[in-house]
Short mmCIF file of C-alpha atoms in Angstrom, two decimals:
data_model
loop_
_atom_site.label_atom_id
_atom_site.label_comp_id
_atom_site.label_asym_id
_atom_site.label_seq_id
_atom_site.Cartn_x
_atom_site.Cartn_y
_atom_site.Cartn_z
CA UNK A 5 10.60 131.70 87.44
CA UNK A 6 12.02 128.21 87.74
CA UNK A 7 14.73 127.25 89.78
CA UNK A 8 16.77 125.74 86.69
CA UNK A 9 16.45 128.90 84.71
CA UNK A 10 17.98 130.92 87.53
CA UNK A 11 20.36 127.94 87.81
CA UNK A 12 21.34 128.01 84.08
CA UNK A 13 21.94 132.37 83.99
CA UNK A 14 24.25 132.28 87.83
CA UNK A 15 26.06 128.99 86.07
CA UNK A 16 26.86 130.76 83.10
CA UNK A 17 28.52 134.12 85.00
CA UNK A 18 29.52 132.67 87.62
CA UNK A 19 30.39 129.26 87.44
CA UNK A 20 30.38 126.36 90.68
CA UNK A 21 28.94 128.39 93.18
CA UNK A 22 25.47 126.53 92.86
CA UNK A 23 26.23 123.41 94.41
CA UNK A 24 21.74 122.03 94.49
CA UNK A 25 19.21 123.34 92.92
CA UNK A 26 15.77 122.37 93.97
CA UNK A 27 12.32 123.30 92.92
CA UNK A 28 9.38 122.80 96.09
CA UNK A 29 6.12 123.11 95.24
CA UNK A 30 6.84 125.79 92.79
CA UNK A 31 9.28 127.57 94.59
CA UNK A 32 12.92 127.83 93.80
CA UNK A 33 15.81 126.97 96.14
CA UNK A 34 19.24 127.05 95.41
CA UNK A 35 22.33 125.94 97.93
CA UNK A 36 25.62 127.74 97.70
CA UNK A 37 28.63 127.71 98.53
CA UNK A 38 29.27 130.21 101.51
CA UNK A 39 32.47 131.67 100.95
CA UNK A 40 30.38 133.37 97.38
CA UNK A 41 27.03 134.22 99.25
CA UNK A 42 27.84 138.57 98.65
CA UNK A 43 28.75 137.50 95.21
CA UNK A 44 25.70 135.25 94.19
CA UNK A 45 23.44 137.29 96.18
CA UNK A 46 24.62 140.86 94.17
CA UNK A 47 23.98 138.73 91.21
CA UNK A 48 20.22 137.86 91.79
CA UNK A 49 19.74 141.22 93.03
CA UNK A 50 21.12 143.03 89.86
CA UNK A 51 20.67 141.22 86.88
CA UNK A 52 18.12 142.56 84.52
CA UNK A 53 15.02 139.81 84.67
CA UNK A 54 15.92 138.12 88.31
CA UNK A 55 15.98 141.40 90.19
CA UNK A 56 15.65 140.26 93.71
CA UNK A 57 15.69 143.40 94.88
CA UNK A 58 13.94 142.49 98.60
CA UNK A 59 15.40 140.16 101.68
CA UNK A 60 12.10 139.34 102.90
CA UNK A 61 13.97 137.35 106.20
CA UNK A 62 17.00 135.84 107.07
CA UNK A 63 16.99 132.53 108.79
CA UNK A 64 19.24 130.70 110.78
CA UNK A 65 19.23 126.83 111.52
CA UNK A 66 20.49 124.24 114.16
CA UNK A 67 20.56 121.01 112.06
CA UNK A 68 22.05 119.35 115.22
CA UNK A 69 19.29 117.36 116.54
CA UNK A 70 17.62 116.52 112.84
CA UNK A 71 17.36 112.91 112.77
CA UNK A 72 19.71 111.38 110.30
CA UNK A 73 21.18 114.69 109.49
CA UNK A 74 25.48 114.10 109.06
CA UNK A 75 26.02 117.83 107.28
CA UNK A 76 27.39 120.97 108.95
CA UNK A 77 25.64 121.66 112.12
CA UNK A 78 24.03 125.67 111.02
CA UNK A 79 22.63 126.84 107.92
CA UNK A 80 21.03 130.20 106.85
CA UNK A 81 18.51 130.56 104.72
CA UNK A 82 18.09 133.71 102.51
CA UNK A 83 14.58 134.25 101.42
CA UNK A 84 14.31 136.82 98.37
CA UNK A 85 11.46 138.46 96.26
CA UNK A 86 11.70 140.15 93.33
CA UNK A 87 9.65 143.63 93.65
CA UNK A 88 9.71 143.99 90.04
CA UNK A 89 9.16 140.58 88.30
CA UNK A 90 7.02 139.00 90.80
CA UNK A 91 9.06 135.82 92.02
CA UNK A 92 10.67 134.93 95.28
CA UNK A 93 13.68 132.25 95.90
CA UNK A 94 14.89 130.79 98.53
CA UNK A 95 18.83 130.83 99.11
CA UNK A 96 20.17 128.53 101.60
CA UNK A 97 24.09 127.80 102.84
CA UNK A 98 25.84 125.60 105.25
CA UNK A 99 28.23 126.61 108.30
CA UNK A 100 30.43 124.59 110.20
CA UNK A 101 30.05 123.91 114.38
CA UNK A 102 33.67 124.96 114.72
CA UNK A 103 33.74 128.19 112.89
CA UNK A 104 29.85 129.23 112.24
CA UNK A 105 30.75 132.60 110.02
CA UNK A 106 29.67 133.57 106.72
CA UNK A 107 29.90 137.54 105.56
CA UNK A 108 27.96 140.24 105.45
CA UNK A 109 25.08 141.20 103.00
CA UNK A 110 24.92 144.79 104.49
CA UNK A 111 25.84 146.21 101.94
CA UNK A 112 23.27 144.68 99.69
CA UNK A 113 19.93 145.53 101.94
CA UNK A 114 20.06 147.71 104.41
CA UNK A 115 17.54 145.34 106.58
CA UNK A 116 20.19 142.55 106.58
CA UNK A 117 21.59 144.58 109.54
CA UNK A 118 19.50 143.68 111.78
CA UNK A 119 18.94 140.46 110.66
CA UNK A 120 22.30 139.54 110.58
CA UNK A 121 22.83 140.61 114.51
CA UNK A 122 19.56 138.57 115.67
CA UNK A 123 21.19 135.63 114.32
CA UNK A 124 24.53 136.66 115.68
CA UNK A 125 22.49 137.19 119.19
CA UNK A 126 20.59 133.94 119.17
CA UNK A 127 22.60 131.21 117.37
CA UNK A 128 26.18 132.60 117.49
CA UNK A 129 26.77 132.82 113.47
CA UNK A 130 29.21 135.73 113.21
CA UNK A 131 28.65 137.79 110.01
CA UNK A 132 32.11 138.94 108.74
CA UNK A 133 32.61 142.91 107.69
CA UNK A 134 29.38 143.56 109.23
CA UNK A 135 29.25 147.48 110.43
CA UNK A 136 27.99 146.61 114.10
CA UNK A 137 27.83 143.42 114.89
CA UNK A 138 26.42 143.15 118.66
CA UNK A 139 23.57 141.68 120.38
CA UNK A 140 20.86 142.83 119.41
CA UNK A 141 17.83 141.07 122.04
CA UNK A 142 19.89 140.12 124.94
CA UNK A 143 21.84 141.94 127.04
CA UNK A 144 25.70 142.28 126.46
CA UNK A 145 26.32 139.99 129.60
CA UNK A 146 24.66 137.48 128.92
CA UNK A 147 26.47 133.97 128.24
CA UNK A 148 25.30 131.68 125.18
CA UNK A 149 23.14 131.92 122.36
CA UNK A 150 19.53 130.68 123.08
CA UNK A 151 18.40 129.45 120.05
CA UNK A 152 20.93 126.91 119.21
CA UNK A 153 19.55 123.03 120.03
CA UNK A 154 22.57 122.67 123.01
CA UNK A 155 21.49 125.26 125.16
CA UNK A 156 20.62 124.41 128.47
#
């Protein structure tokens, strides 16, 4: 499935969160807005003929040190297949340095919960309504978040 055509069915229900759609090398990517990304996201998942019914990974991003890069410092990227139709997209969003927070998918996929927490743990994006939101690979004393571009 093309990016536009997922583009044209999430425009049509729910209109100006897509804010890019792109199409790499045959696979779809859309950018939303992140304030929507439970909404969008329970629309992929359950609407008859998108059906992403799998988060294959979450990932987090430091666009800090990209050269040339002036937009918000984090992103997350959503990566979801479709078990029944056969497809996969790619779902990214942009956080802010001061306030890196977007919510939870929890209650989407169950796997999002640990997911979310590594990327809590490691680059400090806080994942709003999550049920347990703690470190998950360091310890609970330790100071920073080691995956993010400033730490020492």
């Amino acid at each position: 499935m093309e990016a536009t055509e997922i583009f044209e069915q999430l425009n049509q229900s729910l209109p100006g969160t897509v804010r890019n759609v792109l199409d790499r090398f045959g696979q779809a990517e859309l950018e939303i807005d992140p304030v929507r990304t439970v909404e969008v996201l329970r629309f992929l998942q359950q609407t008859p003929g998108l059906e992403f019914n799998m988060l294959v990974d979450l990932v987090s991003l430091d666009y800090s040190t990209f050269p040339g890069w002036t937009g918000p410092r984090f992103g997350l990227l959503y990566l979801l297949k479709s078990l029944t139709q056969g497809h996969r997209l790619q779902v990214k969003t942009y956080l802010s340095a001061e306030n890196p927070q977007a919510p939870s998918v929890t209650s989407l996929w169950a796997n999002a919960n640990h997911l979310e927490r590594e990327s809590f743990d490691q680059m400090g994006i806080r994942f709003t309504g999550h049920p347990n939101l703690k470190r998950l690979l360091n310890h609970h004393e330790f100071v920073g978040h080691p995956l993010r571009k400033d730490y020492p």
